[in-house]
Structure formats: C-alpha cells, structure tokens
Coordinates of C-alpha atoms in Angstrom, one line a residue:
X3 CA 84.7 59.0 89.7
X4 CA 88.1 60.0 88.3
X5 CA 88.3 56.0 87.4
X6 CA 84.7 56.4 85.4
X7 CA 85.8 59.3 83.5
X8 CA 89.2 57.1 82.2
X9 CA 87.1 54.4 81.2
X10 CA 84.9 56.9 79.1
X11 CA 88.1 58.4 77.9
X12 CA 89.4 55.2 77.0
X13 CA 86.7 53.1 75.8
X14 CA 84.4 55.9 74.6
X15 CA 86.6 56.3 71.9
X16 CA 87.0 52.6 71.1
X17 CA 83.6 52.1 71.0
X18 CA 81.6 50.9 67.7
X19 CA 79.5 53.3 66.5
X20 CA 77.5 52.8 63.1
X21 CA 77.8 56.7 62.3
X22 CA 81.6 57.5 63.2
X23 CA 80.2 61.2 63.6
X24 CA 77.8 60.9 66.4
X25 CA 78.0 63.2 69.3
X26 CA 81.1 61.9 71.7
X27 CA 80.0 60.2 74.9
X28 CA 82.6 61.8 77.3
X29 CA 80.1 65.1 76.9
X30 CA 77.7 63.3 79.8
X31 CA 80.5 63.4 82.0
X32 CA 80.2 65.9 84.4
X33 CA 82.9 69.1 84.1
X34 CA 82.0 70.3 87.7
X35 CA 83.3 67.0 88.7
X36 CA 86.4 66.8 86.8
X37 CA 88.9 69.0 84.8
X38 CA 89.8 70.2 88.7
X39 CA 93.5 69.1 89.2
X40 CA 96.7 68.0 87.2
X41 CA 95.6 64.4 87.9
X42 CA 92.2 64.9 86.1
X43 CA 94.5 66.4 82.8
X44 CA 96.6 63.1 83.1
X45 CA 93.7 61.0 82.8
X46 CA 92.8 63.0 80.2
X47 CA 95.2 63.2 78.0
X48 CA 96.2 59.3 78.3
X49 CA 92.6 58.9 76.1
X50 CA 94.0 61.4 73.7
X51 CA 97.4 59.0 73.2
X52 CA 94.7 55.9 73.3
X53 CA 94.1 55.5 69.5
X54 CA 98.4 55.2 69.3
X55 CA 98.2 51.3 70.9
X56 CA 95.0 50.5 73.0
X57 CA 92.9 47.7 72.0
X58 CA 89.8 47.8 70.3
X59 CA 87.1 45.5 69.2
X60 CA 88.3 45.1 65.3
X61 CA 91.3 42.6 65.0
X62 CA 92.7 44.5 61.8
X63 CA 93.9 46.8 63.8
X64 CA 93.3 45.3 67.1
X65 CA 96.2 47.0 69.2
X66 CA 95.4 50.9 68.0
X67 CA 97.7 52.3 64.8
X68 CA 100.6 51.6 66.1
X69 CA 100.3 47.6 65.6
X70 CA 98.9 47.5 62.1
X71 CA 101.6 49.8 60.4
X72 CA 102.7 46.8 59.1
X73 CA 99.5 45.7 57.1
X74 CA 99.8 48.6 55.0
X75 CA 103.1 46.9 53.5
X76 CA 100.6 44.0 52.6
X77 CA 99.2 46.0 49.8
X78 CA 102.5 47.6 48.3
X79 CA 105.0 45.9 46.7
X80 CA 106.5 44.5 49.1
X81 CA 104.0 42.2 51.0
X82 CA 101.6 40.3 50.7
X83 CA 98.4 40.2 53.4
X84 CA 97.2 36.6 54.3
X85 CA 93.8 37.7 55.6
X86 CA 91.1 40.4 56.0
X87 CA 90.1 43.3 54.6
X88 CA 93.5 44.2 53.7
X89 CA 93.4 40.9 51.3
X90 CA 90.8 42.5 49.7
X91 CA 92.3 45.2 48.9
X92 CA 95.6 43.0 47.8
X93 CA 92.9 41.5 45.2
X94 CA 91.6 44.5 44.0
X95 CA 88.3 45.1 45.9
X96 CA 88.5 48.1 47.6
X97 CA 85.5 49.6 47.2
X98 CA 82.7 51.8 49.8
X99 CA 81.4 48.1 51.1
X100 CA 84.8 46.8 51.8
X101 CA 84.7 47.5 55.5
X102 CA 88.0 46.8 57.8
X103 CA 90.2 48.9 56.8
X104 CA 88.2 51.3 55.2
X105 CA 85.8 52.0 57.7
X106 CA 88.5 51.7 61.3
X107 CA 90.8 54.1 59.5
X108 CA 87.5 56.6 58.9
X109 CA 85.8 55.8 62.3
X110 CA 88.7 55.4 65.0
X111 CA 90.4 58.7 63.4
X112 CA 87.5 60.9 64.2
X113 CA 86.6 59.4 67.8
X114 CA 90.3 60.3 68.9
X115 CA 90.0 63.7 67.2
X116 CA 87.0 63.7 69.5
X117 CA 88.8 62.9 72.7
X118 CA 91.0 65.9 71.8
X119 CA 88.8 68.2 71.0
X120 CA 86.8 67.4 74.4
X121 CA 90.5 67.5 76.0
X122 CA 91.1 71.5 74.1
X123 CA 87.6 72.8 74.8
X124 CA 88.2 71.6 78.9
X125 CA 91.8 71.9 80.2
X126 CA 91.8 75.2 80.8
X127 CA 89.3 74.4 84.0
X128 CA 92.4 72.7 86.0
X129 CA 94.2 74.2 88.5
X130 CA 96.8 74.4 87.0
X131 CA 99.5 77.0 86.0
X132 CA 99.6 78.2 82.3
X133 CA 102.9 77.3 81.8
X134 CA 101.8 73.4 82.1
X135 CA 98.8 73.8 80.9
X136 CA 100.6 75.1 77.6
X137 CA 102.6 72.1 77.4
X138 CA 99.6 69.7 78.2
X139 CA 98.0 71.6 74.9
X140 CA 100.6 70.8 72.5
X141 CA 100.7 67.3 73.0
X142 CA 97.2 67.1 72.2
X143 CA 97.3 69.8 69.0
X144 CA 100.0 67.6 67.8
X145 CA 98.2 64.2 68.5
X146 CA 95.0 65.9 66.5
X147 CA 97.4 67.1 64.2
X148 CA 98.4 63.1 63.7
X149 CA 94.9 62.2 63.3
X150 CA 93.6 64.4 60.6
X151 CA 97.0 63.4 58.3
X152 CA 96.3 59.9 58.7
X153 CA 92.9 60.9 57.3
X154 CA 94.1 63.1 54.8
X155 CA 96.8 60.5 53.1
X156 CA 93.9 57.7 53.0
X157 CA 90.6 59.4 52.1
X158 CA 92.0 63.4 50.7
X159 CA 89.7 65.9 51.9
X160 CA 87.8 65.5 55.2
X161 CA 85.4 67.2 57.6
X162 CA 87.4 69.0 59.8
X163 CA 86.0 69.1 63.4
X164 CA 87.5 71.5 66.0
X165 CA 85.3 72.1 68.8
X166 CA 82.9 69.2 70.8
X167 CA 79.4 71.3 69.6
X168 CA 81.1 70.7 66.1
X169 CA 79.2 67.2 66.1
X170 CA 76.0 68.5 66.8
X171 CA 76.2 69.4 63.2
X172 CA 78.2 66.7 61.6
X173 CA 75.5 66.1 59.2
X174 CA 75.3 69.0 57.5
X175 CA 79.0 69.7 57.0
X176 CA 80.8 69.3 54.1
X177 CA 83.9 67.8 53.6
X178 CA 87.2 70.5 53.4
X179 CA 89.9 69.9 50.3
X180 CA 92.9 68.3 50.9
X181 CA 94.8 71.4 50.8
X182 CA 92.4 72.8 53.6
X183 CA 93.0 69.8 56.0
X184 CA 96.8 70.1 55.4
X185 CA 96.5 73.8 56.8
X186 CA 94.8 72.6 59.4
X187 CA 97.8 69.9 60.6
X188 CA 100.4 72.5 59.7
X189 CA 98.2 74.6 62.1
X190 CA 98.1 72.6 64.6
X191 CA 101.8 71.6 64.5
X192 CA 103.1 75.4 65.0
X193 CA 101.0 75.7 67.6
X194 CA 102.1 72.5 69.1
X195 CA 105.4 73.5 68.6
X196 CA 105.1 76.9 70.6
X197 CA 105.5 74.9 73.8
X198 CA 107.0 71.5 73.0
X199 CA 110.2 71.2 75.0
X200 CA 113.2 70.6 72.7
X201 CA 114.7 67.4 74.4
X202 CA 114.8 63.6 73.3
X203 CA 112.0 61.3 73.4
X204 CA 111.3 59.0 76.4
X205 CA 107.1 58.5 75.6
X206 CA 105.7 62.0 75.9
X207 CA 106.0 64.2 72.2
X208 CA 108.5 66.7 72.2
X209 CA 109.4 69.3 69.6
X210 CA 111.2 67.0 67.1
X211 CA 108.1 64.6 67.5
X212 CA 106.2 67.5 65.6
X213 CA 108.7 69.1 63.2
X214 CA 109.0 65.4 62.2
X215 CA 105.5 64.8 61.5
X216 CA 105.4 68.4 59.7
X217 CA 108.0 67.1 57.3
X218 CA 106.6 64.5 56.2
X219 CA 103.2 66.3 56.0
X220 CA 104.8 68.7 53.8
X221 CA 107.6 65.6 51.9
X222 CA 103.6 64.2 51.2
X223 CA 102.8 67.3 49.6
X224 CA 105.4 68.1 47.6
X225 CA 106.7 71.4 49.6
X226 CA 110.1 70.6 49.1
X227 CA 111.8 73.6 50.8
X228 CA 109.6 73.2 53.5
X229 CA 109.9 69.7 54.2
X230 CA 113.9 70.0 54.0
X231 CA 113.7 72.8 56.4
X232 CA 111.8 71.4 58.8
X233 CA 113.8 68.0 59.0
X234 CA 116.9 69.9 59.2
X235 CA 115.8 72.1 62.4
X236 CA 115.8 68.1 63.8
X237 CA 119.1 67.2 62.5
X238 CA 121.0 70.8 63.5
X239 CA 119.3 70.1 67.1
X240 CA 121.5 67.4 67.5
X241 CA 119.4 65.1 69.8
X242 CA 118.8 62.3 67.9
X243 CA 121.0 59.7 66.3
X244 CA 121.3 56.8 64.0
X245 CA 121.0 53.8 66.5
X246 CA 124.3 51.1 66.2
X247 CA 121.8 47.9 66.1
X248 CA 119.0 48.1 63.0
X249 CA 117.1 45.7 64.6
X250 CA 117.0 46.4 68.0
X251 CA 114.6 49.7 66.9
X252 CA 112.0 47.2 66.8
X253 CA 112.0 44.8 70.1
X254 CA 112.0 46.3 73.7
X255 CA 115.0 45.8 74.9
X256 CA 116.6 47.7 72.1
X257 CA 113.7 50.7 72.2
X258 CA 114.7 51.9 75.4
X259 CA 116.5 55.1 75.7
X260 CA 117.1 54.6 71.8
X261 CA 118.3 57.4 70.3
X262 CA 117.2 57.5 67.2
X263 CA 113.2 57.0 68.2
X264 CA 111.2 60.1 67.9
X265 CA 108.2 59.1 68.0
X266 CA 106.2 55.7 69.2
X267 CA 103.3 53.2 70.0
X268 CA 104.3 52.4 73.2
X269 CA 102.8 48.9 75.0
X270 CA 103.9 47.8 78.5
X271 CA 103.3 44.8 79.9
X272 CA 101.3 43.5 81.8
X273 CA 98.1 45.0 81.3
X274 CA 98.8 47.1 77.3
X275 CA 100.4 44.2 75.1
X276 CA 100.2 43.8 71.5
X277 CA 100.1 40.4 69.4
X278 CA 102.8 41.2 66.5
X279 CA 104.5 37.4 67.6
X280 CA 101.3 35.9 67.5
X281 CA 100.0 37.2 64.2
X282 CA 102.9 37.5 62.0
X283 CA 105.2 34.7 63.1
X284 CA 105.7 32.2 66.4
X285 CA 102.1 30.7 65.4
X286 CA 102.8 31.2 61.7
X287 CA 99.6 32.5 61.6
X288 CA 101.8 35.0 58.6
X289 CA 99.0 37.4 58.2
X290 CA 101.6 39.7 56.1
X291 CA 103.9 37.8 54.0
X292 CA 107.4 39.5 52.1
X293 CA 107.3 39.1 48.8
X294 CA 110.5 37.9 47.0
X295 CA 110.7 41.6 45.2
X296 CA 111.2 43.0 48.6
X297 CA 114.3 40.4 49.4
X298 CA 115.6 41.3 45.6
X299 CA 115.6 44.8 46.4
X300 CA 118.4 44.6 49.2
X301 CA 121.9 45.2 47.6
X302 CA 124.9 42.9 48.0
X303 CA 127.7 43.9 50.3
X304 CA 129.2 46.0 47.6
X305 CA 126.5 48.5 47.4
X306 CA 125.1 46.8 43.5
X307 CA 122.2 45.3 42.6
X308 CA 122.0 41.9 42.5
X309 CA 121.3 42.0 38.8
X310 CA 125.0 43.9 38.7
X311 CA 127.4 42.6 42.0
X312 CA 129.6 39.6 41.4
X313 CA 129.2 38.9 45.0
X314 CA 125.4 37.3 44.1
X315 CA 125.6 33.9 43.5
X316 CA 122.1 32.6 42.7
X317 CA 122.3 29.0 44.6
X318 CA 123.0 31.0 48.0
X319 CA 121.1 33.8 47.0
X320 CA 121.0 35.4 50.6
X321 CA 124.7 35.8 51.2
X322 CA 127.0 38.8 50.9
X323 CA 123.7 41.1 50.8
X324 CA 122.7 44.1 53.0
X325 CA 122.6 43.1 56.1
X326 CA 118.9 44.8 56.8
X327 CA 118.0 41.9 54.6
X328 CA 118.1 39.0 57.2
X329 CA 117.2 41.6 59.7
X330 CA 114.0 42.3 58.0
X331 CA 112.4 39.0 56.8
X332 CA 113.2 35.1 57.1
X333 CA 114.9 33.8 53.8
X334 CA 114.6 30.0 53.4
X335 CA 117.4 28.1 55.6
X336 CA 117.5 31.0 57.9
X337 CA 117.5 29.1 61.9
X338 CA 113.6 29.0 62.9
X339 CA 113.0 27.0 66.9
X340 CA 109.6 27.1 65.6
X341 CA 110.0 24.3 63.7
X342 CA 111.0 20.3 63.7
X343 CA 113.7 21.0 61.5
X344 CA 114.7 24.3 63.3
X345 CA 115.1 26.1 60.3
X346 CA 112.5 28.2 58.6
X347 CA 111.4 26.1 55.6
X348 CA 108.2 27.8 53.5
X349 CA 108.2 24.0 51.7
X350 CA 107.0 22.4 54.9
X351 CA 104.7 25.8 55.9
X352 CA 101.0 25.0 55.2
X353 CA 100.3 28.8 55.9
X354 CA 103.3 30.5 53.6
X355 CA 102.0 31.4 50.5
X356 CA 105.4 33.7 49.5
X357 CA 108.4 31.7 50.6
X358 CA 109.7 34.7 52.9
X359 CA 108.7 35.7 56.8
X360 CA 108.7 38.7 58.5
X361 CA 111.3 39.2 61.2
X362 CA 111.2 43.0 62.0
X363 CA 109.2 43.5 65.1
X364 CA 109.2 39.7 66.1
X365 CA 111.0 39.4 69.3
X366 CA 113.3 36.1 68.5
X367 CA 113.6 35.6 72.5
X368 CA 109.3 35.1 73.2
X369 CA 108.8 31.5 73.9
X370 CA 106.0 29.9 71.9
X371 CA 103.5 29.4 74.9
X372 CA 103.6 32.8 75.9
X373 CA 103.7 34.7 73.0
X374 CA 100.0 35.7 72.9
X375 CA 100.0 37.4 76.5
X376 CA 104.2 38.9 76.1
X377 CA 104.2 41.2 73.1
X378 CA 105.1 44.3 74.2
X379 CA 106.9 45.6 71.4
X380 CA 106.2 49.4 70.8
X381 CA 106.2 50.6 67.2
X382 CA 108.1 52.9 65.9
X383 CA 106.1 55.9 64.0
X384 CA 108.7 58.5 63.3
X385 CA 112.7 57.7 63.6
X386 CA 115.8 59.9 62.8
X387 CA 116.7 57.7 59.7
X388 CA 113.3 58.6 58.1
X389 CA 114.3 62.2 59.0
X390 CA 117.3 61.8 57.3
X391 CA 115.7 60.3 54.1
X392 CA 112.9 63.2 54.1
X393 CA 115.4 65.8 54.0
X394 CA 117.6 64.1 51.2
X395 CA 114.6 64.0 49.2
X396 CA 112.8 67.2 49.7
X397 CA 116.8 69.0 49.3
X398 CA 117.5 66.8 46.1
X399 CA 114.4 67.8 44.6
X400 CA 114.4 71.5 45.3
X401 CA 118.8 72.2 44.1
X402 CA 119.6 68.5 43.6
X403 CA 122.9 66.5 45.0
X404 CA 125.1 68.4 47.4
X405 CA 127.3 67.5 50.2
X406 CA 124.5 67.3 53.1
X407 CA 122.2 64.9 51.0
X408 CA 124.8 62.6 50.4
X409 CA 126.1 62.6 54.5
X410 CA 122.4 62.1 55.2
X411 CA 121.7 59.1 53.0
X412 CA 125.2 57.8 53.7
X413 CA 124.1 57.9 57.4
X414 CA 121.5 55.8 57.1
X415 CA 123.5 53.3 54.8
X416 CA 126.3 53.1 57.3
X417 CA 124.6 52.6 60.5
X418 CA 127.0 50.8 62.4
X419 CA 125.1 47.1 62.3
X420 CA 124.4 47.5 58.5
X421 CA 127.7 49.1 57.0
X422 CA 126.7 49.6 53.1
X423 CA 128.8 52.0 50.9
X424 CA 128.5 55.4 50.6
X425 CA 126.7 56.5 47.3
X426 CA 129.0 56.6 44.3
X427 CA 129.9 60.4 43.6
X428 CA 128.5 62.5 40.7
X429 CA 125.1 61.6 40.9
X430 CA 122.8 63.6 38.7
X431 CA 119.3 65.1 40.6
X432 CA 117.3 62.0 38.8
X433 CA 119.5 59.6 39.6
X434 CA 119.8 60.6 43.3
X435 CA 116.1 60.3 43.3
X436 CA 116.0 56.7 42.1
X437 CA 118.3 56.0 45.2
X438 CA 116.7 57.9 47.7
X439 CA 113.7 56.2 46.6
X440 CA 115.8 52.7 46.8
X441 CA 117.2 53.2 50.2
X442 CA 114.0 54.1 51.7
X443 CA 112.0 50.9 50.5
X444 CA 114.9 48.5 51.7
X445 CA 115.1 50.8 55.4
X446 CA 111.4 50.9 56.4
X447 CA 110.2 47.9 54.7
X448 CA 107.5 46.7 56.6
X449 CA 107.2 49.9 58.7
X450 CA 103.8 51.1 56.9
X451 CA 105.4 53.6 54.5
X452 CA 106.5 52.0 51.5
X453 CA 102.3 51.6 50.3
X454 CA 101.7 56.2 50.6
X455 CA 105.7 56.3 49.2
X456 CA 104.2 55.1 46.2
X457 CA 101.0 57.0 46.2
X458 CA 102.4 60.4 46.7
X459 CA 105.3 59.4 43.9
X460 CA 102.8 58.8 41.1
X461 CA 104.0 55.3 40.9
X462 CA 100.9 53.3 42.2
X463 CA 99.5 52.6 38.7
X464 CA 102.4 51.6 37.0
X465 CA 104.4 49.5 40.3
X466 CA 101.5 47.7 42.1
X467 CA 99.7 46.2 38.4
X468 CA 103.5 44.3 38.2
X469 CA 103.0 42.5 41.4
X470 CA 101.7 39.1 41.3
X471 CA 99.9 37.7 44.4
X472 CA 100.1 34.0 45.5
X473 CA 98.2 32.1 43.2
X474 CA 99.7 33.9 39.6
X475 CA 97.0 36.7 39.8
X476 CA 98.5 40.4 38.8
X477 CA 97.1 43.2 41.4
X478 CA 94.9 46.1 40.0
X479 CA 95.3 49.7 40.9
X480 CA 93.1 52.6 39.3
X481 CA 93.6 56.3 39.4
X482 CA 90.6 56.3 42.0
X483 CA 92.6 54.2 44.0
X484 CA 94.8 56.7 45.5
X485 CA 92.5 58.1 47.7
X486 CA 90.1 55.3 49.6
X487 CA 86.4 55.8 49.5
X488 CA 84.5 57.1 52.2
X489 CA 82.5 54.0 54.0
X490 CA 79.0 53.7 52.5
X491 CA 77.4 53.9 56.0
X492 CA 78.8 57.5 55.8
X493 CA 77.9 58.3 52.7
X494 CA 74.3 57.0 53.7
X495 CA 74.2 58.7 56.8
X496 CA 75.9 62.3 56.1
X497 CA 74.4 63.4 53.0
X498 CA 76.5 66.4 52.7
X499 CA 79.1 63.8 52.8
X500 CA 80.1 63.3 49.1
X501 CA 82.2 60.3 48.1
X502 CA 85.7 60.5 46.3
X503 CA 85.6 60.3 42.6
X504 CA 84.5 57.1 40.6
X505 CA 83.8 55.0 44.2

C-alpha cells in the first residue's frame, strides 16, 4: 500500500493534465490507510521535493526545475537555445499558444503546490510528536513557498491555492496580484522558518535555505532593507562559505559536503539521473549555446574590461581573463576528447551555431557511451555567493558603498580558484550598481538567473532587442513580455482566469 501511495505522490504530480487545476488524484487515496507513522510522512514529503529533479513526460524540462535552470540563460543575453519552445521564445514568439515552457512552468507549479497542500491538510494524522511534525511542516511551507515564486517571477499574479477542497473551486477563482502572492511566500517562509534547524545543508532545507529564498523574493521586489537583512542573518550565521574550486559547485564530486551550497536539485544514481551531458555537450546535441557577449563580459586578469586591460590581446583572445571564463563555457582551441582533433573546434561542429560550448555542469570525466544513463549532477538553486551578491545589492541601493558591500563582492571575486581584484575604492552608489550587476552576470552565467536579473532591473527592453541570434536576426522584447501569458487552455477553461495584459 505504502508503495501505491508514493507512486501517486510521485507520478500524480507528473502527470499531464489538460486543465493544470483539476482536482489532485492523491485525494482517492485512503487517509485511514496512511498518514499513520513517520514512514508514511517520509513518503510523503519525498513527492513534495519531486517537482525539484524527478522526471516527467515533457523533455524541456524533463528532469524537474532543477535541470532546465539552464534554458532560461537561452533567452537572455547570454545564450542562445538550439531547440524547443524556448527557441521560440529566443525568436520572439512567446505568446498564449506557445506551449513548452509556458504551459510546464504553469502546470507542474500548481500540481506540486498540490502535493503540498495534500501533505499540510494530512500530517498532523501521524503518530508522531509535535516537535517533528513541526519540522516535517516547514520543509513543505517553504517548498510551497518555492513554487508560488517561481509562478510569481513568470506569470505576476496567480491563484493562490491553500487547502486540497481549494480545487473544487478552481474555476471560479480569480487570480490574486502580484503583491498578494508575494505575501503569501513571505508567509510561508516565516512560518517555515519557525522550525527550520539552523545548520548546513546536506539535502533536507534548513533555515538559511529559506532566509535565502526570502531574499531574493524581496531583492525581486525591490525591498531593499529587507532583502539585505535577510541575507545578512545568513552571512552573520557563519555556516556557509565561498567554496575554493568554482567549478566543482557544479559536478558531484565537488557538491558533496560543499560549503557554500544552500540549496539543491539533488539526483543520485542509479535510479534519479539527469541528462545535462547528453543535452548540452558529449553528444553535442548544444541545446543552449553561449553567446560571444557572455565570453566578452569576463574581465582580464587585471580586473578591466577587455575593451580597457592591456593584458587582451585579440589573436589569443581567451588568455589572461577571469578564470570563471574557461570554467564556464568552451572557447575555440579549448582541449575537447569529443572530437578527432581533440580540441573543441565550432568550424568543424555541424550543431554549433555560436562558436562557444557550455562547460558548467558538464562532468569532463563521463565517458561518451555512458553519458545518457550517468548524469547525476545536482543543480545548484541557492549558493552563498548569490547571498553575497543579494546583500551587496539590496545594501548599495538602500545607503550605497560601505565597507561590508565591498568584502561581500570582493568575496565572491576572490574565491580562491578565480582570484580577481578587489573593486577599485571610491565607488559612487551608481557605479557600484553597474558592478554588482557585472559580477553577478559573469558568476551565475548559465545558472538561470541572468534572464529575471534583467526583468526585475528594467533592462529587458533595451538589453535583449541588442542581441542577435544565429542567423543575423535581432531578438524582440515588448513591455508585455515581462510577465508570460497564461496558457490558452487555461484561459479557455477557467474563465475567471483573466490573461496578462496585451497577450
């Protein structure tokens, strides 16, 4: 029975549906035969992590959120996406019809808001004592907490759903403001928080995992105080670090016991694998492809521009820079054993359309028959360099440039595999901004965040219109574009349902 119920958990979530709001399965499972023992909350709970990295049926994002962070690079500035729905967007087609994207981000939020709601409205039913039960609840108010922002930052204002009967009446709810959906994850943070234990993370959220998310909720939002506050009660805790090796955040080996991981997609072989290796690189199948702006945006060795440092020297353009660069992406030349020549060479790559390859998250040691049954890379969500970053910003913007946002930024710039100047002294509060702004492209590029950087900075418009995909074709962004549109089967289904402006 229990081994029913976690395939319901599991796959009951995963599941198609054509109306993403339809009454969740897992209410035909039987509570007088579960919710009984710890076990049972286990089982559980594990469907309430699902959405983070189990498979579903849609290869866009066929290994959970946690895998396809990545494609979301493909339609900033810094990428460019090869294929699916994510193209289209790259090419200036997002629109209620697109599907992919559109549609798994709307439909696979709300079935594991689902799964935790069902998980709330029953736990209480195990024999358990309240102490653990507490702590068993704030996972999953943080995890629902997750759930709704990734909602919020792609379609604004949602339906907020609370309680299983909830979808009994899906259809005639109306959508809540942003600002109302924010409440609600700040809600559901602080209460997470209330019985979070306050040690490092090994898989399981713990209280920096959720001041972490609230600061970025907040950095999203523009409450700058906040968002500083919060970060800070992560860096005075004194649990987490800047990791020595840059790369090694991003292949197993190096994720284990890493101390500057706070929060994760975790996969583990044999039976939860991911196909990173397979889709972005040993196959060159390069579904997301750098785009030379991204390699022109990592200083040289002296902490300038390239446009500025005498160290750049345009016939070996890739030398004497940041050392994230070749950590990051393949330059041409760079050594590739995926190749006759051993050397990655775009000239000779029917499938490269940008002259670059991604490196972060590729595990150089996979060999090439295995790759598609071996990647077991878990990806990172929330790390200490990000916090960092968040609380350089949100400080600079509420007193501007003192001491602690220049040992913050400085701290990610001088991680000991990297080793990049300090800032230059004296920097005015705009100016700080600008490299705040700079550091955190070059440090999470291809991580997923440099795409919502630019739509919570009011950039969109003017930055993505400059990039020009493969082919000499300039991108399109409209104001309506930084919200996505609710997916027309939706729309069609849930009258009360009313789609963002001008979609």
């Amino acid at each position: 029975m229990k081994n029913i119920i976690y395939f319901l958990l599991l796959s009951g979530m995963m599941a198609c549906s054509s109306n993403f709001l339809d009454k969740y399965p897992l209410d035909k499972v039987s509570v007088d035969n579960f919710w009984r023992s710890e076990e049972d909350v286990k089982l559980a709970l594990t469907g309430c992590y699902a959405l983070l990295s189990a498979q579903s049926d849609n290869n866009t994002i066929a290994e959970g959120f946690g895998a396809f962070t990545m494609y979301w690079d493909g339609i900033s500035d810094d990428a460019w996406p090869r294929t699916g729905s994510f193209n289209s967007i790259a090419t200036s087609q997002l629109e209620p019809t697109t599907g992919g994207i559109v549609n798994d981000m709307y439909s696979m939020n709300y079935k594991a808001i689902a799964t935790c709601n069902y998980f709330l409205a029953n736990v209480d039913k195990a024999n358990m004592n309240a102490a653990t039960t507490a702590q068993y609840k704030a996972q999953v108010y943080f995890l629902r907490a997750y759930y709704y922002s990734q909602l919020c930052k792609t379609y604004g204002g949602v339906i907020i759903t609370l309680k299983p009967e909830d979808l009994n009446y899906a259809k005639d709810m109306k959508k809540s403001t942003k600002a109302q959906v924010v409440e609600q994850v700040l809600k559901d943070i602080d209460t997470a928080l209330l019985s979070l234990p306050d040690e490092v993370y090994s898989g399981k959220i713990v209280k920096a995992t959720a001041l972490g998310l609230k600061a970025r909720v907040l950095l999203y939002n523009e409450r700058w105080a906040e968002a500083a506050a919060a970060a800070k009660q992560i860096i005075d805790g004194g649990k987490f670090r800047i990791a020595d090796e840059f790369y090694g955040l991003f292949v197993k080996p190096g994720q284990n016991n890493n101390p500057e991981i706070i929060f994760s997609a975790r996969y583990q072989l044999p039976n939860l694998i991911n196909t990173i290796d397979y889709q972005m690189g040993w196959d060159q199948w390069e579904r997301i492809q750098p785009l030379k702006g991204l390699a022109d945006a990592f200083e040289c060795k002296d902490g300038k521009k390239i446009t500025e440092s005498p160290l750049y020297d345009p016939v070996r353009p890739y030398e004497n820079r940041d050392a994230r660069l070749r950590k990051t992406i393949y330059v041409p030349g760079d050594p590739w054993k995926y190749s006759a020549e051993g050397i990655f060479n775009p000239a000779k790559d029917g499938n490269n359309r940008t002259g670059f390859l991604v490196k972060k998250y590729l595990d150089t040691t996979r060999a090439p028959t295995d790759y598609s049954t071996r990647s077991d890379q878990d990806f990172v969500l929330i790390r200490y360099a990000d916090i960092l970053l968040m609380y350089a910003e949100a400080k600079n913007e509420v007193s501007g440039p003192d001491q602690s946002i220049y040992d913050a930024v400085n701290a990610v710039r001088g991680r000991k595999s990297v080793q990049q100047p300090p800032l230059p002294a004296g920097l005015s509060a705009d100016e700080m901004r600008l490299r705040i702004r700079q550091e955190r492209r070059v440090e999470f590029a291809l991580e997923g965040l440099r795409y919502f950087d630019l739509l919570r900075w009011k950039t969109a418009e003017t930055v993505l219109p400059a990039v020009v995909n493969p082919g000499g074709v300039n991108r399109k962004f409209f104001p309506k574009n930084y919200v996505f549109p609710f997916p027309q089967t939706e729309v069609d289904s849930y009258l009360s349902l009313e789609q963002n402006d001008d979609y």
